[in-house]
CSV table of N, CA and C in Angstrom, one decimal:
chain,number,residue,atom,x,y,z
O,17,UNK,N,127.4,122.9,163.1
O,17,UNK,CA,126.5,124.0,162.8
O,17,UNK,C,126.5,124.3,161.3
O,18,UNK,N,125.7,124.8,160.9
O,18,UNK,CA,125.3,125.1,159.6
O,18,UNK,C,126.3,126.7,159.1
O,19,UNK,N,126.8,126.5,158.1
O,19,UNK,CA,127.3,127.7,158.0
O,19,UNK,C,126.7,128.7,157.3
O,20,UNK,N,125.5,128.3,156.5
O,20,UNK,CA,124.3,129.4,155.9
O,20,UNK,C,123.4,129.3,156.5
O,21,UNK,N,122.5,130.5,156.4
O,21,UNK,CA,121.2,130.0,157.1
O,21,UNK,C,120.1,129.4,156.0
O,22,UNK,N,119.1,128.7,156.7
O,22,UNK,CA,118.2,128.1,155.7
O,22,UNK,C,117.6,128.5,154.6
O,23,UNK,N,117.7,129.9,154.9
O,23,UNK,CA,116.9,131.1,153.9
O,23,UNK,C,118.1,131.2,152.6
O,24,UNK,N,119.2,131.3,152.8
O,24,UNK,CA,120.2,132.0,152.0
O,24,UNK,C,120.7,130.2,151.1
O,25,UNK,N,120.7,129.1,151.9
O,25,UNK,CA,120.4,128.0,151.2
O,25,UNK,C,119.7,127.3,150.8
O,26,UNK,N,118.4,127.9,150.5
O,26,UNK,CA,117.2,128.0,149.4
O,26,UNK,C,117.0,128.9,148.3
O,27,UNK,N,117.4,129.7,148.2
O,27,UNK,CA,117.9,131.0,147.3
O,27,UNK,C,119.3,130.6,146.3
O,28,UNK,N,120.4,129.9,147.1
O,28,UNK,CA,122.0,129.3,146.3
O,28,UNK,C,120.7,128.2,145.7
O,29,UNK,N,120.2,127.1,145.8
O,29,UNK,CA,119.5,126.0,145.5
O,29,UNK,C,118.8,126.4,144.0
O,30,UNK,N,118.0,127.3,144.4
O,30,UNK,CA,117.2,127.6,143.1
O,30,UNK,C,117.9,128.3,142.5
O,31,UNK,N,119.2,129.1,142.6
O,31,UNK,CA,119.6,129.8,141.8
O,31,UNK,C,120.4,128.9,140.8
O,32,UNK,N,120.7,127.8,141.6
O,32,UNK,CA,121.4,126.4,140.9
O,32,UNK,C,120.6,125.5,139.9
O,33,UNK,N,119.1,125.7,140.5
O,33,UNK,CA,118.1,124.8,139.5
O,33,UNK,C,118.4,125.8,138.3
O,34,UNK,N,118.3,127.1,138.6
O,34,UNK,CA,117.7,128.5,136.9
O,34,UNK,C,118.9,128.4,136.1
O,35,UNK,N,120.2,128.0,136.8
O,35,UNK,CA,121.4,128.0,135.8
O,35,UNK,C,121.6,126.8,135.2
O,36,UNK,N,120.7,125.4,136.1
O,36,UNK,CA,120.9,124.3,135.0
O,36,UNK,C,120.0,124.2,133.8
O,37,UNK,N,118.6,125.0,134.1
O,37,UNK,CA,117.7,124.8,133.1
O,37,UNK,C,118.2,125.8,132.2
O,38,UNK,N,118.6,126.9,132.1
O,38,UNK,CA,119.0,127.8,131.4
O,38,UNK,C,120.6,127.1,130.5
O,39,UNK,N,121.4,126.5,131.2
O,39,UNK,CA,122.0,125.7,130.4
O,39,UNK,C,121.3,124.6,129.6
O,40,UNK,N,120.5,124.2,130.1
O,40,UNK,CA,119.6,122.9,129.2
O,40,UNK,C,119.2,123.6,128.2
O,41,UNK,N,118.4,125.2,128.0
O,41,UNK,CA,117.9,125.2,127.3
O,41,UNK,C,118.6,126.0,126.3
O,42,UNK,N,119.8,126.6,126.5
O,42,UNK,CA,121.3,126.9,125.2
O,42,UNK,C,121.8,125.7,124.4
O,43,UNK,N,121.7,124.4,125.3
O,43,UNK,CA,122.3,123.2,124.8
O,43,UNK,C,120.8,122.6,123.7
O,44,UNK,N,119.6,122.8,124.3
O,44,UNK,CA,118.5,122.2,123.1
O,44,UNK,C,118.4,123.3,121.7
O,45,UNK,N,118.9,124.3,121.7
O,45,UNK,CA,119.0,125.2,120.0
O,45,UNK,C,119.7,124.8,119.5
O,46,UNK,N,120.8,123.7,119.6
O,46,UNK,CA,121.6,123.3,118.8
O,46,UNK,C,121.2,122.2,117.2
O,47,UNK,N,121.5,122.0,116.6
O,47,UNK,CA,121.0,121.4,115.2
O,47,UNK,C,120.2,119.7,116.1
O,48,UNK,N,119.9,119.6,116.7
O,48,UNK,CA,119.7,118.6,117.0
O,48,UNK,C,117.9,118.5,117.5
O,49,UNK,N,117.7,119.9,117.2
O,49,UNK,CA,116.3,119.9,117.7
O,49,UNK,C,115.2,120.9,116.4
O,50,UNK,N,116.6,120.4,115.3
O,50,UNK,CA,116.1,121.3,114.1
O,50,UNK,C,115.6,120.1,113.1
O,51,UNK,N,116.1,119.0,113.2
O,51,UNK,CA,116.1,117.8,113.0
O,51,UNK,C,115.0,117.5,113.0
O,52,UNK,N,113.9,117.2,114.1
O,52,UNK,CA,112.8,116.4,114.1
O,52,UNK,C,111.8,117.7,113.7
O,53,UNK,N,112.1,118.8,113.8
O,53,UNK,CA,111.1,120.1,113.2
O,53,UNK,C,111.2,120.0,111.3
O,54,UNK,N,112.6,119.7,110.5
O,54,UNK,CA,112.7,119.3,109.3
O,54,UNK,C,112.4,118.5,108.9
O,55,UNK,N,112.1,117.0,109.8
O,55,UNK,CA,111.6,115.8,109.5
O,55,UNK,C,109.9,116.0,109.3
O,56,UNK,N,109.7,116.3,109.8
O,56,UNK,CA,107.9,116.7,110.4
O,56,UNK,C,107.5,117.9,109.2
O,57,UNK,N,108.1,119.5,108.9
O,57,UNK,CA,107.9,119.9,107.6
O,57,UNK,C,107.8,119.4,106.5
O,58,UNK,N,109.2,118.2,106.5
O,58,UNK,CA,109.1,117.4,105.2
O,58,UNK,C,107.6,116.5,105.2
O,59,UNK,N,107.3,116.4,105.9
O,59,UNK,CA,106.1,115.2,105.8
O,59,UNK,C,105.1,115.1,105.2
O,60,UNK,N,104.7,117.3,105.1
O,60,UNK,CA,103.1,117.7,104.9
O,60,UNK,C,103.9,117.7,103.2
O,61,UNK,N,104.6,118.3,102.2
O,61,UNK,CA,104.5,118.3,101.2
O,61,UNK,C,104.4,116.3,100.6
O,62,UNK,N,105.4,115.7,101.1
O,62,UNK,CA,105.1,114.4,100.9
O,62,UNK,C,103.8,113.3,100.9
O,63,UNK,N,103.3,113.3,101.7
O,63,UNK,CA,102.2,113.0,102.5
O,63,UNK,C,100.6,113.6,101.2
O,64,UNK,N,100.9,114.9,100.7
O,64,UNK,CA,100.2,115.2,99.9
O,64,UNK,C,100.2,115.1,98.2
O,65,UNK,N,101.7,115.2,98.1
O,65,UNK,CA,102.1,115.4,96.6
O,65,UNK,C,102.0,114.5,95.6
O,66,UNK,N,101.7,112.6,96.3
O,66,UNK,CA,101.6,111.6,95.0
O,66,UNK,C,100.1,111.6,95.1
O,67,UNK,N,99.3,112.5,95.8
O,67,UNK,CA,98.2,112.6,95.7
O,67,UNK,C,97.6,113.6,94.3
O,68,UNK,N,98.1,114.5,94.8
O,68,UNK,CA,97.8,115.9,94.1
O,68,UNK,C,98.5,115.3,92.4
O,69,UNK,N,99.8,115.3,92.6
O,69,UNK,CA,100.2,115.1,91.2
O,69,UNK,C,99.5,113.9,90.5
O,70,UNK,N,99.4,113.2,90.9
O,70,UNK,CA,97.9,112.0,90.0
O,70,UNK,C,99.2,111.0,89.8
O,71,UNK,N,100.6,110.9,90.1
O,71,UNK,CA,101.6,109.7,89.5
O,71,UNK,C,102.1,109.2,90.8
O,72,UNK,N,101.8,107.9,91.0
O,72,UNK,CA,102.4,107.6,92.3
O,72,UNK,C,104.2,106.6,91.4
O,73,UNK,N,105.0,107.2,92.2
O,73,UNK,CA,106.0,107.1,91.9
O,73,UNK,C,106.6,106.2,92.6
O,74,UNK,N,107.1,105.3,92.8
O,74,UNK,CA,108.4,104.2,93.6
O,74,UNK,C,109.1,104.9,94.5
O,75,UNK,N,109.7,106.0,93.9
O,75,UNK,CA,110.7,106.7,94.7
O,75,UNK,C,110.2,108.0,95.7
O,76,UNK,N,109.2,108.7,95.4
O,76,UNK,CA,107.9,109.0,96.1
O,76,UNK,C,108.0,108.4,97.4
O,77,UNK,N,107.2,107.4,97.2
O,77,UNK,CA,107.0,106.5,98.2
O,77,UNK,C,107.9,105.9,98.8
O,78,UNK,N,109.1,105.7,98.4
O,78,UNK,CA,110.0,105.3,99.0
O,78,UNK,C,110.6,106.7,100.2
O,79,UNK,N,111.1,108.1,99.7
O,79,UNK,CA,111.3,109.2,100.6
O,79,UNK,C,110.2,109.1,101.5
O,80,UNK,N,108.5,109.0,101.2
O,80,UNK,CA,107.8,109.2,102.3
O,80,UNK,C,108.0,108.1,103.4
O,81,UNK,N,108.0,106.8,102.9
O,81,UNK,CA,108.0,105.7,103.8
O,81,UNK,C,109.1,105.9,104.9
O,82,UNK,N,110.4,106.5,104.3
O,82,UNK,CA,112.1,106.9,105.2
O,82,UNK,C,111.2,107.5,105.8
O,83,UNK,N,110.8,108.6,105.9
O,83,UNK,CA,110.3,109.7,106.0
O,83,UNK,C,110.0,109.9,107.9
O,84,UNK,N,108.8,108.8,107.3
O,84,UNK,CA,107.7,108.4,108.1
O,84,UNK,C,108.4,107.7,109.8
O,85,UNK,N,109.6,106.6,108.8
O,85,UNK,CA,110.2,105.9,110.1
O,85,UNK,C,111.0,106.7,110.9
O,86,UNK,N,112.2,108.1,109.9
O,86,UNK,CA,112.9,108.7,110.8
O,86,UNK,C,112.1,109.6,111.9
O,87,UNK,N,110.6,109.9,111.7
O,87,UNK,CA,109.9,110.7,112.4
O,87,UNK,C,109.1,109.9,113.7
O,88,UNK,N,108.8,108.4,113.3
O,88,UNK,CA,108.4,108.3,114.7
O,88,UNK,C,109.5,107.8,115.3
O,89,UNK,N,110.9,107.5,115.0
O,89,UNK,CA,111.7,106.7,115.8
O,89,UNK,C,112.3,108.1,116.6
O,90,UNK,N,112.2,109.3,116.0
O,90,UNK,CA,112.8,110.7,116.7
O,90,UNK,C,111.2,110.9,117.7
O,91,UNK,N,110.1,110.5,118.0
O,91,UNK,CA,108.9,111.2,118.3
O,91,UNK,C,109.2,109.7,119.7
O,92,UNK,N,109.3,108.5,119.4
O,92,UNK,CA,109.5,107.7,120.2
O,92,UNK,C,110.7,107.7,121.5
O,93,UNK,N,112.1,108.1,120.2
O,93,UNK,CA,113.0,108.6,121.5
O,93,UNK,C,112.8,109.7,122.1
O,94,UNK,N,112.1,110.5,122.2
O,94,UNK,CA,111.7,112.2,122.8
O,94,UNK,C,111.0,111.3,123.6
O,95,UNK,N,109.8,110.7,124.1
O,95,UNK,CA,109.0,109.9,124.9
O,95,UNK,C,110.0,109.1,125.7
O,96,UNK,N,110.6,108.3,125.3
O,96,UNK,CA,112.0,107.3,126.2
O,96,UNK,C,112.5,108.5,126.8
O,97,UNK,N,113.6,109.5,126.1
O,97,UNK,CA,114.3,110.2,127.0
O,97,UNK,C,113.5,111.3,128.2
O,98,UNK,N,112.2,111.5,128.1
O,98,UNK,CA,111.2,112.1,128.7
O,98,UNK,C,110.7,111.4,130.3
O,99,UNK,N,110.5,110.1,129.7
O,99,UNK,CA,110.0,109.5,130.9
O,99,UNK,C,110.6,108.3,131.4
O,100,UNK,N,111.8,108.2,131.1
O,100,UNK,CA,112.8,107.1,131.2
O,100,UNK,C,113.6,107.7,132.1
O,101,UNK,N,113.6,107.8,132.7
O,101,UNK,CA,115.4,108.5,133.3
O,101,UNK,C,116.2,108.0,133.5
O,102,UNK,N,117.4,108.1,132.9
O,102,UNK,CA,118.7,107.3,132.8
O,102,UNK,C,119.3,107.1,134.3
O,103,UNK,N,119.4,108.3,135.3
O,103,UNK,CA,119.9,108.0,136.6
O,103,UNK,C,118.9,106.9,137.4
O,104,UNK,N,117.6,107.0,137.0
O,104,UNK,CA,117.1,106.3,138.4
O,104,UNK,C,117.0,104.5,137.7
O,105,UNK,N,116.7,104.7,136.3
O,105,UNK,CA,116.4,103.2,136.0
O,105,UNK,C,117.3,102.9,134.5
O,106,UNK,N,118.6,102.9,134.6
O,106,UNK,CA,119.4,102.9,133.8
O,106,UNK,C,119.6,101.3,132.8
O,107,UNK,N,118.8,100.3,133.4
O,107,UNK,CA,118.8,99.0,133.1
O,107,UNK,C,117.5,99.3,131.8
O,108,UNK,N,116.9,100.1,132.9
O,108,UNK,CA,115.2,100.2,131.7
O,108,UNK,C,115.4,100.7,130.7
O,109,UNK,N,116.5,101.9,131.0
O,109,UNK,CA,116.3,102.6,129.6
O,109,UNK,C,117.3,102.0,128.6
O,110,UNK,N,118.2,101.6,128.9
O,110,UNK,CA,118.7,100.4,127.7
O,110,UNK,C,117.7,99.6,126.9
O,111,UNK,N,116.8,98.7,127.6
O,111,UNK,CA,115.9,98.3,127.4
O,111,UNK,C,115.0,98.6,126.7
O,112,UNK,N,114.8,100.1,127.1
O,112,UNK,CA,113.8,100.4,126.1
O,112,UNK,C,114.3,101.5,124.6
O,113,UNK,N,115.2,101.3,124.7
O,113,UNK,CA,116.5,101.7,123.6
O,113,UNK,C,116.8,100.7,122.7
O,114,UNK,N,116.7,99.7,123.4
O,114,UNK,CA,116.9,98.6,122.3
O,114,UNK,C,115.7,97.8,121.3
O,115,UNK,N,114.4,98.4,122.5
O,115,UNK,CA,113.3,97.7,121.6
O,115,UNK,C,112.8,98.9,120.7
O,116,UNK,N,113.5,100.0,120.8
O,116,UNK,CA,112.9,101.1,119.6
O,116,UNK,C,113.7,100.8,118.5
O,117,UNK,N,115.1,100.7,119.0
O,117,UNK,CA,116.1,99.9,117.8
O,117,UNK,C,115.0,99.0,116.6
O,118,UNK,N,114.7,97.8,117.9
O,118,UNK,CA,114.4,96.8,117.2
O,118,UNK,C,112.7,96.6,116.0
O,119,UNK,N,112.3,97.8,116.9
O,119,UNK,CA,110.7,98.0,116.4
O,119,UNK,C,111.1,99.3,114.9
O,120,UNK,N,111.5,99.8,114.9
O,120,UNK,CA,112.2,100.7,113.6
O,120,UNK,C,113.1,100.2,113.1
O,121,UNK,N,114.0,99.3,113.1
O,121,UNK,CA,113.9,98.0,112.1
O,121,UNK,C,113.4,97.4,111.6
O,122,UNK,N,112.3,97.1,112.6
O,122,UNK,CA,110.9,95.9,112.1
O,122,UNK,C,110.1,96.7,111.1
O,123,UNK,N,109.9,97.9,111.6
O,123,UNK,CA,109.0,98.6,110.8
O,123,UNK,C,109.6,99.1,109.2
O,124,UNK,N,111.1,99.3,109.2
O,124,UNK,CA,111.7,99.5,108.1
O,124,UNK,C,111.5,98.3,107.0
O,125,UNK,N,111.6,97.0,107.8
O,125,UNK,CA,111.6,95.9,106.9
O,125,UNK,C,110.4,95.7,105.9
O,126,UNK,N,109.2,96.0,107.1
O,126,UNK,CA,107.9,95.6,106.9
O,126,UNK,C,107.4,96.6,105.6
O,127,UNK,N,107.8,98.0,105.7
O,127,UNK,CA,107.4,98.9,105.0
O,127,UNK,C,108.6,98.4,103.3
O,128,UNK,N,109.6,98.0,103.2
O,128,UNK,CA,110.4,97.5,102.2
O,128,UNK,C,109.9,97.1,101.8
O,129,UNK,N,109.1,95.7,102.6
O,129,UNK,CA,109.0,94.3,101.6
O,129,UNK,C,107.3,94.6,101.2
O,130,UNK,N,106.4,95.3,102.0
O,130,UNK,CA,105.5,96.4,101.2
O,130,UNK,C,105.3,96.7,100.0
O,131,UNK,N,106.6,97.6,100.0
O,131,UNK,CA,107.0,98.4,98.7
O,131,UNK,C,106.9,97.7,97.4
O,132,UNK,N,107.7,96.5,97.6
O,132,UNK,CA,108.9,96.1,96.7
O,132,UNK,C,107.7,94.4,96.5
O,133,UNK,N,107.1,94.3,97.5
O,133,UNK,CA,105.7,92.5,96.8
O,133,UNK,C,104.7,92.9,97.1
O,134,UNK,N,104.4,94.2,97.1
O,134,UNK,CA,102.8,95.0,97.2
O,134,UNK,C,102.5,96.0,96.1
O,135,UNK,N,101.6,96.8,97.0
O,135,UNK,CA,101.2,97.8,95.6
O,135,UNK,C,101.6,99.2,96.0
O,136,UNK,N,102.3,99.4,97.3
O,136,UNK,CA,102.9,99.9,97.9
O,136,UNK,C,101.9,101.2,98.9
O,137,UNK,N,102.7,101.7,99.2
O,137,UNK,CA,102.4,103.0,100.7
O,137,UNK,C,100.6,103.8,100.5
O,138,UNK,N,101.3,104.6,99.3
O,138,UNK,CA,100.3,105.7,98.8
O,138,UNK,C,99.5,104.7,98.1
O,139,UNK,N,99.5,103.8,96.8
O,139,UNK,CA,98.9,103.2,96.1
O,139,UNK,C,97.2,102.3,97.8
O,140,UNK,N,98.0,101.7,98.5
O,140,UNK,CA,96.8,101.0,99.5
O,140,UNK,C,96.4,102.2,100.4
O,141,UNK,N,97.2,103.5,100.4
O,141,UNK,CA,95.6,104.7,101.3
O,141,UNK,C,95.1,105.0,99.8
O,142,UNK,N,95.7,105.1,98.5
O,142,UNK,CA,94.1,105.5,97.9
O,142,UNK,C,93.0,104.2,97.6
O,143,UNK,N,93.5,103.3,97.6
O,143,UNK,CA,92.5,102.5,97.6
O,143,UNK,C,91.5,102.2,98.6
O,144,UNK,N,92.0,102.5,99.6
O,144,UNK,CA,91.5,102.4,101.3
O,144,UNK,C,90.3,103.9,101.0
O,145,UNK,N,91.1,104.6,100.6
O,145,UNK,CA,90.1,106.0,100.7
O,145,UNK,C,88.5,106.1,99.6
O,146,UNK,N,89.3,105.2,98.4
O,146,UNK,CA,88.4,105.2,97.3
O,146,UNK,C,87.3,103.8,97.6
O,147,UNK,N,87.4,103.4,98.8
O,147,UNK,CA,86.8,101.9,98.9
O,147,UNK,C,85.0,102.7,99.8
């Protein structure tokens, strides 16, 4: 026999769901969700400034380029940890952990060798813009 009744073990249940979400959401204000909000602020002054100031700089472009990668590889893992779930498909999400690794690598490399045997970031959108 059941030692609660059905009513009073739907009430303990949800009261168990309000205390995990309410724990989840004391554990997300920690510096870890200040991070991709500072990454994303930083973007709009960068994103505009080798424009406005008329000097495209090396190093400019180099902060915006980091910039750019640490924001979508933090916007990519929010999507993985979103719709991936570690308990049911633990194989996948490895998987798909390693090809963000590998694709934000690739894209670090690509944006380097850009930089450094091109005409670099900002220099090809004003030309793109001015064309």
């Amino acid at each position: 026999m059941l030692s609660q009744s059905p009513r009073r073990l739907q009430h303990s249940t949800r009261a168990l769901r309000e205390q995990s979400f309410q724990q989840d959401l004391n554990e997300s204000k920690g510096p870890r969700t200040m991070q991709p909000r500072l990454i994303s602020a930083a973007l709009i002054p960068l994103t505009i400034a080798p424009f406005a100031a008329g000097s495209l700089n090396p190093v400019m472009d180099a902060a915006l380029c980091a910039t750019i990668i640490i924001h979508s590889h933090i916007g990519f893992e929010s999507i993985i940890i979103d719709y991936v779930p570690i308990k049911r498909l633990p194989k996948t999400r490895a998987l798909f952990w390693w090809g963000l690794r590998a694709a934000t690598l690739g894209v670090a490399v690509g944006l380097y060798e850009f930089e450094t045997n091109d005409v670099g970031l900002t220099e090809a959108v004003k030309r793109i813009w001015t064309a």
